[in-house]
Amino acid sequence: MSFDNDRPPPERLERTAFERSAEIATIELHRDLSLSQHTDIQSASGIQLSAEIVDGDGEILRLQFLRQDLAYQLVVNQSIISPIRALPCELLSEIFALVLESESSERPGLSDAERDRLRRNERWVHNPPFTCVCTLWRHTALATPALWTAIQIEYGSRMHEKPQLMKEFVGRSSGMPLYVHVREQDRTRWSTREHSTSETLFMLARLSQHRWRSLRLLGRVSLRAPLDLPLLERLDVKGSRELYSNLFRNTPRLRAVAIEWIDLPAEQIPFWPSITDIRLDCAMLDEEEIIAVHRVLYLHRQMLRHLTLPDTVPFLDVDDEDAIPIDPYEMPSLLSLDVGGFTYSILHLISTPTLAHLTVRNASSRNNNAGVFDDVLADGFIATGYLRSLTLVGVEFDTLERICAILEGLPGLERLEISESPLTAPRVEHLVLQDEFLQWLVVDSGKSMHLPNIVALLLVFRDPTLILESTHGLLREIKYSRSMARAVNGVWVKQLKELDTNVQGSSWPAAGYSSFC
């Protein structure tokens, strides 16, 4: 058997070898392409990563700048708010108390729309604005009983319909003495709003009347029954036609009373044994009212130390022959007296051996009181040796000699205030602060000495814009001639420590007119 016959033909072998070579070449080509593509992919990926790294670095830089800016803003904000945020609660409480003290207890008259809003909101107390700033401030305020001792009941209050809320508010003061202020707006007619205000006051009295230290009633307020006020020290009643004094008889610590006379019978005035300060506002100046005033003064004449009788009708004409006959009486403890207008005539009826401070307002020739002062001094009702302070506001005198003679009769006078009110008569001869009077006040060794004990002089001119240069010069002479204590013509002259006027540049010391205007 021959094997040569079984071998493929040469053409077939060559074709097979060619096919194998082609396959090998194809495999090699595919392998080279895969490596190239892989290299390209890696290169593109590297470029993308580099770009992302650059973007990331830029974002990091932006965030760093933002962080620095925010840190700066934080420092600025902390520098602004840190002083108050760093304060302890105790000091915050003191600041809150000062804020409340600076607020006036007198609120301006409300319009009808404002009263309606208050009634709708049923507000009966004044919540300080600082309680709404933040939680810390509110908690601090609520934990400070002294901030809640003042209770103000406004016109039309309906808080008696919410007793639980009233108890909560009263409880904030933690048993401290209370200062109650009730304000009515309508004095001419009775209304349901006034009734609701009285109801609120009555409920408040049931809850806390044993803690009231001060009570102020403005307007037409009525009470159902007498009050038990063992701590009450001050009572102020104004404009009420239905308040009778027997409602306030149980007041053993009452020291100061202020009453405006409106239909209050004289027999209704009780005797308060501890009273030392009385203010009586005259409304009608008729015989009944004058008798009532004198009854109050007579009842309390022994203990009374301070008396104020303002006149709401300063220029009422009163004839001497119509004067009401009242026997004079002595007030042995009276230290200060403030009278105005027609009430000036009371100086004829009281003896004040210890009076140290006297203020007279709006006594002019138009109400026949211009000459009362010197008559009183001549009659000896005022012990002139004790009088240390004299204030004359809008008081007219017929002649300069009269006012000079009056002042000469006050050897112990240390403080003198003369104010020419714009309400005084326009006649120049009735004005006190003229050049002749200022010359009289100058200390001069070549003339008689006047008012050697004066240490405070306050002069308010009627129109400072019309002051002459001669007046400026006399004010300077007064200041320098009394600038030091010395003996003049054998009389010891005290140093003038205070000269205040409403004339620019003439006050001494520099505090000036603002301290008393």
Coordinates of C-alpha atoms in Angstrom, one line a residue:
M1 CA 0.0 0.0 0.0
S2 CA 1.5 3.4 -0.9
F3 CA 1.2 6.4 1.4
D4 CA 1.9 8.9 -1.3
N5 CA -1.4 8.4 -2.8
D6 CA -3.1 9.5 0.5
R7 CA -1.3 13.0 0.8
P8 CA -3.3 16.0 -0.3
P9 CA -2.4 17.6 -3.5
P10 CA 0.1 20.5 -3.3
E11 CA -2.4 23.1 -4.3
R12 CA -4.6 22.2 -1.4
L13 CA -1.6 22.4 1.0
E14 CA -0.7 25.8 -0.2
R15 CA -4.2 27.1 0.1
T16 CA -4.4 25.8 3.6
A17 CA -1.1 27.4 4.6
F18 CA -2.3 30.7 3.1
E19 CA -5.5 30.6 5.0
R20 CA -3.7 29.9 8.3
S21 CA -1.3 32.8 7.6
A22 CA -4.3 35.1 6.9
E23 CA -6.0 34.0 10.1
I24 CA -2.8 34.6 12.1
A25 CA -2.5 38.0 10.5
T26 CA -6.1 38.9 11.3
I27 CA -5.7 37.8 14.9
E28 CA -2.5 40.0 15.2
L29 CA -4.4 42.9 13.6
H30 CA -7.3 42.7 16.0
R31 CA -4.9 42.5 18.9
D32 CA -3.1 45.7 17.8
L33 CA -6.4 47.5 17.3
S34 CA -7.6 46.6 20.9
L35 CA -4.5 47.9 22.4
S36 CA -4.8 51.2 20.5
Q37 CA -8.4 51.8 21.5
H38 CA -7.7 51.0 25.1
T39 CA -4.9 53.5 25.1
D40 CA -7.2 56.2 23.5
I41 CA -9.9 55.5 26.1
Q42 CA -7.4 55.8 29.0
S43 CA -6.2 59.1 27.5
A44 CA -9.7 60.6 27.2
S45 CA -10.5 59.5 30.7
G46 CA -7.4 61.1 32.1
I47 CA -8.3 64.4 30.4
Q48 CA -11.8 64.3 31.8
L49 CA -10.5 63.6 35.3
S50 CA -8.1 66.5 35.1
A51 CA -10.9 68.8 34.1
E52 CA -13.0 67.6 37.0
I53 CA -10.1 68.1 39.3
V54 CA -9.7 71.7 38.1
D55 CA -13.4 72.3 38.6
G56 CA -13.2 70.8 42.1
D57 CA -10.3 73.1 43.0
G58 CA -12.3 76.1 41.7
E59 CA -15.3 75.1 43.8
I60 CA -13.1 74.5 46.9
L61 CA -11.6 78.0 46.4
R62 CA -15.1 79.5 46.0
L63 CA -16.3 77.8 49.2
Q64 CA -13.2 79.0 51.0
F65 CA -13.9 82.6 50.0
L66 CA -17.6 82.1 51.0
R67 CA -16.6 80.7 54.4
Q68 CA -14.3 83.6 55.0
D69 CA -17.1 86.1 54.1
L70 CA -19.6 84.3 56.4
A71 CA -17.1 84.2 59.2
Y72 CA -16.6 88.0 58.9
Q73 CA -20.3 88.6 58.9
L74 CA -20.7 86.4 61.9
V75 CA -18.1 88.4 63.8
V76 CA -19.8 91.6 62.8
N77 CA -23.2 90.3 63.9
Q78 CA -21.8 89.0 67.2
S79 CA -20.2 92.3 67.9
I80 CA -23.6 94.0 67.5
I81 CA -25.8 91.6 69.5
S82 CA -23.3 90.2 71.9
P83 CA -23.6 92.9 74.6
I84 CA -27.3 92.3 75.2
R85 CA -27.1 88.6 74.6
A86 CA -24.3 88.3 77.2
L87 CA -26.3 90.1 79.9
P88 CA -27.5 87.9 82.8
C89 CA -31.2 87.7 83.4
E90 CA -30.9 89.7 86.6
L91 CA -29.5 92.7 84.7
L92 CA -32.1 92.3 82.0
S93 CA -34.8 92.6 84.6
E94 CA -33.3 95.8 85.8
I95 CA -33.3 97.2 82.3
F96 CA -36.9 96.2 81.8
A97 CA -37.8 98.0 85.0
L98 CA -36.1 101.2 83.8
V99 CA -38.0 101.0 80.5
L100 CA -41.3 100.8 82.4
E101 CA -40.4 103.6 84.7
S102 CA -39.6 105.8 81.7
E103 CA -43.0 105.3 80.2
S104 CA -45.6 107.9 81.2
S105 CA -48.5 106.7 83.2
E106 CA -50.6 109.2 81.4
R107 CA -51.7 108.0 78.0
P108 CA -53.1 110.5 75.4
G109 CA -56.8 110.6 74.7
L110 CA -57.9 107.7 72.5
S111 CA -60.0 108.1 69.4
D112 CA -63.3 106.3 69.0
A113 CA -61.6 103.8 66.6
E114 CA -58.8 103.1 69.1
R115 CA -61.3 102.6 71.9
D116 CA -63.3 100.2 69.8
R117 CA -60.1 98.3 68.9
L118 CA -59.1 98.0 72.6
R119 CA -62.6 96.8 73.4
R120 CA -62.6 94.2 70.7
N121 CA -59.1 92.9 71.7
E122 CA -60.3 93.0 75.4
R123 CA -57.0 94.5 76.5
W124 CA -57.0 95.6 80.1
V125 CA -53.3 95.7 80.9
H126 CA -50.3 97.0 79.1
N127 CA -48.0 94.2 78.0
P128 CA -44.5 95.6 77.5
P129 CA -43.2 95.2 74.0
F130 CA -40.0 93.6 75.2
T131 CA -42.0 90.5 76.2
C132 CA -42.5 89.8 72.5
V133 CA -38.8 90.0 71.4
C134 CA -37.7 86.4 72.1
T135 CA -38.4 83.5 74.4
L136 CA -35.6 84.4 76.8
W137 CA -36.8 87.9 77.2
R138 CA -40.4 86.8 77.8
H139 CA -39.3 84.2 80.4
T140 CA -37.1 86.8 82.1
A141 CA -40.0 89.3 82.2
L142 CA -42.5 86.8 83.5
A143 CA -40.0 85.8 86.2
T144 CA -39.7 89.4 87.4
P145 CA -42.7 90.2 89.6
A146 CA -41.8 93.9 89.9
L147 CA -42.6 94.4 86.2
W148 CA -46.2 93.4 86.8
T149 CA -47.2 95.6 89.7
A150 CA -48.8 98.4 87.6
I151 CA -52.3 97.5 86.4
Q152 CA -54.1 99.8 84.0
I153 CA -57.8 99.2 83.2
E154 CA -58.8 101.1 80.1
Y155 CA -62.2 102.4 79.1
G156 CA -64.5 99.6 77.9
S157 CA -62.5 96.7 79.4
R158 CA -64.4 93.4 79.5
M159 CA -61.8 91.4 81.3
H160 CA -64.3 90.6 84.0
E161 CA -65.6 88.0 81.5
K162 CA -62.3 86.2 81.7
P163 CA -61.6 85.7 85.4
Q164 CA -58.9 83.0 84.8
L165 CA -56.9 85.4 82.6
M166 CA -57.2 88.1 85.3
K167 CA -56.0 85.7 88.0
E168 CA -53.0 84.8 85.9
F169 CA -52.0 88.4 85.3
V170 CA -52.4 89.3 89.0
G171 CA -50.4 86.3 89.9
R172 CA -47.4 87.5 88.0
S173 CA -46.6 90.1 90.6
S174 CA -46.1 87.4 93.3
G175 CA -47.7 89.2 96.2
M176 CA -46.0 92.5 95.7
P177 CA -47.9 95.8 96.2
L178 CA -50.0 96.9 93.2
Y179 CA -50.5 100.3 91.5
V180 CA -53.9 100.4 90.0
H181 CA -54.9 103.0 87.3
V182 CA -58.5 103.1 86.0
R183 CA -59.3 105.3 83.1
E184 CA -62.8 106.2 81.8
Q185 CA -63.2 108.3 78.7
D186 CA -66.8 109.4 78.8
R187 CA -67.7 111.6 81.8
T188 CA -71.1 112.9 80.5
R189 CA -73.2 109.8 80.1
W190 CA -73.5 106.3 81.5
S191 CA -72.9 103.5 79.0
T192 CA -72.4 99.7 78.9
R193 CA -68.7 100.3 78.4
E194 CA -68.4 102.2 81.7
H195 CA -70.4 99.4 83.3
S196 CA -67.9 96.8 82.0
T197 CA -65.0 98.9 83.3
S198 CA -66.5 99.1 86.8
E199 CA -67.1 95.3 86.7
T200 CA -63.5 94.7 85.8
L201 CA -62.3 97.0 88.7
F202 CA -64.7 95.2 91.1
M203 CA -63.3 91.8 90.1
L204 CA -59.7 93.0 90.4
A205 CA -60.6 94.4 93.9
R206 CA -61.9 91.0 95.0
L207 CA -58.6 89.4 93.9
S208 CA -56.1 91.9 95.1
Q209 CA -57.4 94.9 97.0
H210 CA -55.4 94.0 100.1
R211 CA -52.2 94.6 98.0
W212 CA -53.1 98.0 96.5
R213 CA -50.6 100.7 97.3
S214 CA -51.8 103.3 94.9
L215 CA -55.3 103.8 93.3
R216 CA -56.0 106.3 90.5
L217 CA -59.6 106.7 89.2
L218 CA -60.0 108.9 86.2
G219 CA -63.6 109.4 84.9
R220 CA -66.9 108.1 85.9
V221 CA -66.1 105.0 87.9
S222 CA -68.5 103.4 90.4
L223 CA -68.0 100.7 93.0
R224 CA -70.5 98.4 94.6
A225 CA -69.1 98.3 98.1
P226 CA -66.5 99.8 100.3
L227 CA -62.9 98.7 99.7
D228 CA -60.6 97.1 102.2
L229 CA -57.2 98.8 101.4
P230 CA -54.8 98.2 104.3
L231 CA -51.7 99.1 102.2
L232 CA -53.1 102.0 100.2
E233 CA -50.8 105.1 100.5
R234 CA -52.0 107.3 97.6
L235 CA -55.6 107.9 96.3
D236 CA -56.3 110.0 93.2
V237 CA -59.9 110.6 92.2
K238 CA -60.8 112.8 89.2
G239 CA -64.1 113.3 87.4
S240 CA -66.2 110.8 89.3
R241 CA -69.8 111.8 90.2
E242 CA -70.7 108.6 92.0
L243 CA -67.6 107.9 94.2
Y244 CA -68.3 108.6 97.8
S245 CA -65.5 108.8 100.3
N246 CA -67.0 106.1 102.6
L247 CA -65.7 103.6 100.1
F248 CA -62.2 104.5 101.2
R249 CA -62.5 104.7 105.0
N250 CA -60.5 101.6 105.8
T251 CA -57.2 103.0 104.7
P252 CA -54.9 103.2 107.7
R253 CA -51.7 103.9 105.7
L254 CA -53.2 106.5 103.4
R255 CA -50.7 109.4 103.1
A256 CA -51.6 111.4 99.9
V257 CA -55.0 112.3 98.5
A258 CA -55.8 114.1 95.3
I259 CA -59.5 114.9 94.6
E260 CA -61.2 116.8 91.8
W261 CA -64.4 118.2 93.1
I262 CA -67.5 117.1 91.1
D263 CA -70.7 116.8 93.1
L264 CA -68.9 115.5 96.2
P265 CA -70.8 116.6 99.3
A266 CA -68.6 118.0 102.1
E267 CA -70.2 115.7 104.7
Q268 CA -68.9 112.7 102.7
I269 CA -65.3 113.6 103.4
P270 CA -63.9 111.3 106.1
F271 CA -61.0 111.9 108.4
W272 CA -57.9 110.1 107.4
P273 CA -55.6 110.2 110.4
S274 CA -52.3 109.5 108.5
I275 CA -52.8 112.1 105.7
T276 CA -49.8 114.4 105.1
D277 CA -50.3 115.4 101.5
I278 CA -53.5 116.8 99.9
R279 CA -54.3 118.1 96.5
L280 CA -57.8 119.5 95.9
D281 CA -58.7 120.6 92.3
C282 CA -61.5 123.2 92.4
A283 CA -64.0 122.9 89.5
M284 CA -66.9 125.3 90.3
L285 CA -65.5 127.7 92.9
D286 CA -68.9 128.1 94.4
E287 CA -69.8 128.5 98.0
E288 CA -70.5 124.8 98.5
E289 CA -67.2 123.8 97.0
I290 CA -65.2 126.3 99.0
I291 CA -66.8 125.2 102.3
A292 CA -66.0 121.5 101.4
V293 CA -62.4 122.4 100.7
H294 CA -62.0 124.2 104.1
R295 CA -63.7 121.2 105.8
V296 CA -61.1 118.9 104.4
L297 CA -58.3 121.2 105.5
Y298 CA -59.7 121.7 108.9
L299 CA -60.1 118.0 109.5
H300 CA -56.5 117.3 108.6
R301 CA -54.9 120.6 109.8
Q302 CA -52.7 119.0 112.5
M303 CA -50.8 116.4 110.4
L304 CA -50.9 118.1 107.0
R305 CA -47.4 118.9 105.6
H306 CA -48.0 119.5 101.9
L307 CA -51.0 121.2 100.4
T308 CA -51.8 121.9 96.7
L309 CA -54.8 124.0 95.6
P310 CA -54.7 124.5 91.8
D311 CA -57.4 126.7 90.3
T312 CA -58.9 125.5 87.1
V313 CA -60.6 128.9 86.5
P314 CA -57.6 131.2 87.1
F315 CA -59.2 134.5 86.1
L316 CA -62.6 134.2 87.7
D317 CA -63.8 137.6 89.0
V318 CA -64.6 137.5 92.7
D319 CA -65.7 140.6 94.6
D320 CA -64.4 141.2 98.1
E321 CA -67.9 141.8 99.5
D322 CA -68.9 138.3 98.3
A323 CA -66.2 136.5 100.3
I324 CA -67.5 133.6 102.3
P325 CA -67.1 134.1 106.0
I326 CA -64.8 131.3 107.4
D327 CA -63.0 131.6 110.7
P328 CA -59.2 131.4 110.4
Y329 CA -57.4 128.3 111.6
E330 CA -53.8 127.2 112.1
M331 CA -52.0 124.4 110.2
P332 CA -49.0 123.9 112.5
S333 CA -47.2 121.2 110.5
L334 CA -47.6 122.6 107.0
L335 CA -44.2 122.8 105.1
S336 CA -45.2 123.5 101.5
L337 CA -48.2 125.3 100.0
D338 CA -49.0 125.6 96.3
V339 CA -52.0 127.8 95.3
G340 CA -53.3 129.3 92.1
G341 CA -55.8 131.9 91.0
F342 CA -58.7 132.4 93.3
T343 CA -57.5 129.8 95.8
Y344 CA -54.8 132.3 96.6
S345 CA -57.3 133.9 98.9
I346 CA -56.9 131.0 101.3
L347 CA -53.8 132.7 102.6
H348 CA -56.1 135.0 104.5
L349 CA -57.7 132.1 106.4
I350 CA -54.8 129.8 107.5
S351 CA -51.9 130.4 109.8
T352 CA -48.8 128.5 108.8
P353 CA -46.0 129.0 111.4
T354 CA -43.7 126.4 109.9
L355 CA -44.2 127.1 106.2
A356 CA -41.0 126.8 104.2
H357 CA -42.0 126.6 100.6
L358 CA -44.7 128.8 99.0
T359 CA -45.8 128.7 95.3
V360 CA -48.4 131.1 93.9
R361 CA -49.7 130.8 90.3
N362 CA -51.8 133.2 88.1
A363 CA -52.7 135.7 90.8
S364 CA -53.3 138.9 88.9
S365 CA -55.3 142.2 89.2
R366 CA -58.0 140.7 87.0
N367 CA -59.1 138.4 89.8
N368 CA -58.5 140.9 92.6
N369 CA -55.6 138.9 94.2
A370 CA -52.6 141.0 93.2
G371 CA -52.4 142.7 96.6
V372 CA -53.2 139.7 98.8
F373 CA -49.7 138.5 99.3
D374 CA -48.3 141.5 101.1
D375 CA -51.6 141.8 103.2
V376 CA -51.0 138.2 104.3
L377 CA -47.5 138.9 105.3
A378 CA -48.6 142.0 107.2
D379 CA -51.2 140.1 109.0
G380 CA -48.6 137.6 110.2
F381 CA -50.4 134.5 108.9
I382 CA -47.1 133.3 107.3
A383 CA -44.1 133.1 109.6
T384 CA -41.7 134.8 107.3
G385 CA -38.6 133.7 109.2
Y386 CA -39.2 130.1 108.2
L387 CA -40.0 130.7 104.5
R388 CA -37.0 129.3 102.5
S389 CA -38.4 129.0 99.0
L390 CA -40.8 131.3 97.1
T391 CA -42.1 130.7 93.6
L392 CA -44.3 133.3 91.7
V393 CA -45.7 132.2 88.4
G394 CA -47.8 134.7 86.5
V395 CA -48.2 137.0 89.5
E396 CA -48.8 140.7 88.9
F397 CA -47.9 143.6 91.2
D398 CA -49.0 147.1 90.9
T399 CA -45.6 148.6 91.6
L400 CA -42.0 147.5 91.8
E401 CA -41.8 148.8 95.4
R402 CA -44.5 146.3 96.4
I403 CA -42.6 143.2 95.3
C404 CA -39.4 144.5 96.7
A405 CA -41.0 145.2 100.1
I406 CA -42.4 141.7 100.1
L407 CA -39.0 140.1 99.5
E408 CA -37.4 142.3 102.1
G409 CA -39.8 140.8 104.6
L410 CA -38.4 137.3 104.0
P411 CA -35.1 137.3 105.8
G412 CA -34.5 133.5 105.5
L413 CA -35.3 133.2 101.8
E414 CA -32.8 131.0 99.9
R415 CA -34.5 130.2 96.7
L416 CA -36.5 132.6 94.5
E417 CA -38.3 131.8 91.3
I418 CA -40.2 134.4 89.3
S419 CA -41.9 133.4 86.1
E420 CA -43.7 135.8 83.8
S421 CA -46.4 133.5 82.4
P422 CA -47.7 134.3 78.8
L423 CA -51.1 134.5 80.5
T424 CA -50.2 137.6 82.4
A425 CA -51.5 141.0 81.4
P426 CA -49.6 142.6 78.5
R427 CA -49.1 145.8 80.5
V428 CA -45.4 146.3 81.0
E429 CA -45.8 148.0 84.3
H430 CA -47.2 144.8 85.8
L431 CA -44.2 142.7 84.8
V432 CA -41.8 141.9 87.6
L433 CA -38.6 141.2 85.6
Q434 CA -37.7 144.7 84.6
D435 CA -34.3 146.3 84.7
E436 CA -35.1 148.2 87.9
F437 CA -35.8 144.9 89.7
L438 CA -32.7 143.2 88.3
Q439 CA -30.6 146.2 89.5
W440 CA -32.2 145.8 92.9
L441 CA -30.8 142.2 93.0
V442 CA -27.2 143.2 92.2
V443 CA -24.8 143.2 95.2
D444 CA -23.1 146.6 95.4
S445 CA -21.1 147.9 98.4
G446 CA -22.3 151.4 97.6
K447 CA -26.0 150.6 98.2
S448 CA -28.3 148.7 100.5
M449 CA -28.0 144.9 100.6
H450 CA -31.0 142.8 99.5
L451 CA -31.7 139.1 99.9
P452 CA -28.3 138.2 101.3
N453 CA -29.2 134.5 101.9
I454 CA -30.3 133.7 98.3
V455 CA -28.4 130.7 96.8
A456 CA -30.7 129.9 93.9
L457 CA -32.3 132.4 91.6
L458 CA -34.6 131.3 88.7
L459 CA -36.0 134.0 86.3
V460 CA -38.3 133.2 83.4
F461 CA -39.0 136.2 81.1
R462 CA -42.3 136.5 79.3
D463 CA -40.6 136.8 75.9
P464 CA -36.8 136.2 75.9
T465 CA -36.5 137.3 72.3
L466 CA -37.3 140.9 73.4
I467 CA -34.6 141.1 76.0
L468 CA -32.5 144.3 75.8
E469 CA -28.8 144.4 76.0
S470 CA -29.1 146.3 79.3
T471 CA -30.9 143.3 80.7
H472 CA -28.1 141.0 79.6
G473 CA -25.7 143.2 81.4
L474 CA -27.7 143.2 84.6
L475 CA -27.9 139.4 84.6
R476 CA -24.1 139.2 84.3
E477 CA -23.8 141.7 87.1
I478 CA -26.0 139.6 89.4
K479 CA -24.0 136.5 88.5
Y480 CA -20.6 138.0 89.2
S481 CA -21.5 140.1 92.2
R482 CA -22.9 137.0 94.0
S483 CA -20.3 134.5 92.7
M484 CA -18.6 134.1 96.1
A485 CA -19.6 134.3 99.7
R486 CA -18.4 137.6 101.3
A487 CA -19.2 140.3 103.7
V488 CA -20.7 143.5 102.2
N489 CA -21.2 146.6 104.4
G490 CA -21.2 144.3 107.4
V491 CA -23.7 141.8 106.0
W492 CA -22.7 138.3 105.1
V493 CA -23.8 137.5 101.5
K494 CA -24.0 133.8 100.6
Q495 CA -22.7 132.5 97.3
L496 CA -25.2 132.3 94.5
K497 CA -24.9 128.6 93.4
E498 CA -27.5 128.6 90.8
L499 CA -28.8 131.3 88.4
D500 CA -31.2 130.0 85.8
T501 CA -33.0 132.0 83.1
N502 CA -34.5 131.5 79.7
V503 CA -32.1 134.0 78.3
Q504 CA -29.3 132.4 76.3
G505 CA -25.9 132.6 77.9
S506 CA -27.0 134.0 81.3
S507 CA -27.4 130.8 83.4
W508 CA -25.0 129.7 86.1
P509 CA -23.9 127.0 86.3
A510 CA -23.9 125.8 82.7
A511 CA -26.9 123.5 83.3
G512 CA -29.1 126.4 82.6
Y513 CA -32.8 127.0 82.1
S514 CA -33.6 123.5 81.0
S515 CA -33.5 122.3 84.6
F516 CA -36.7 124.0 85.5
C517 CA -38.6 125.0 82.4

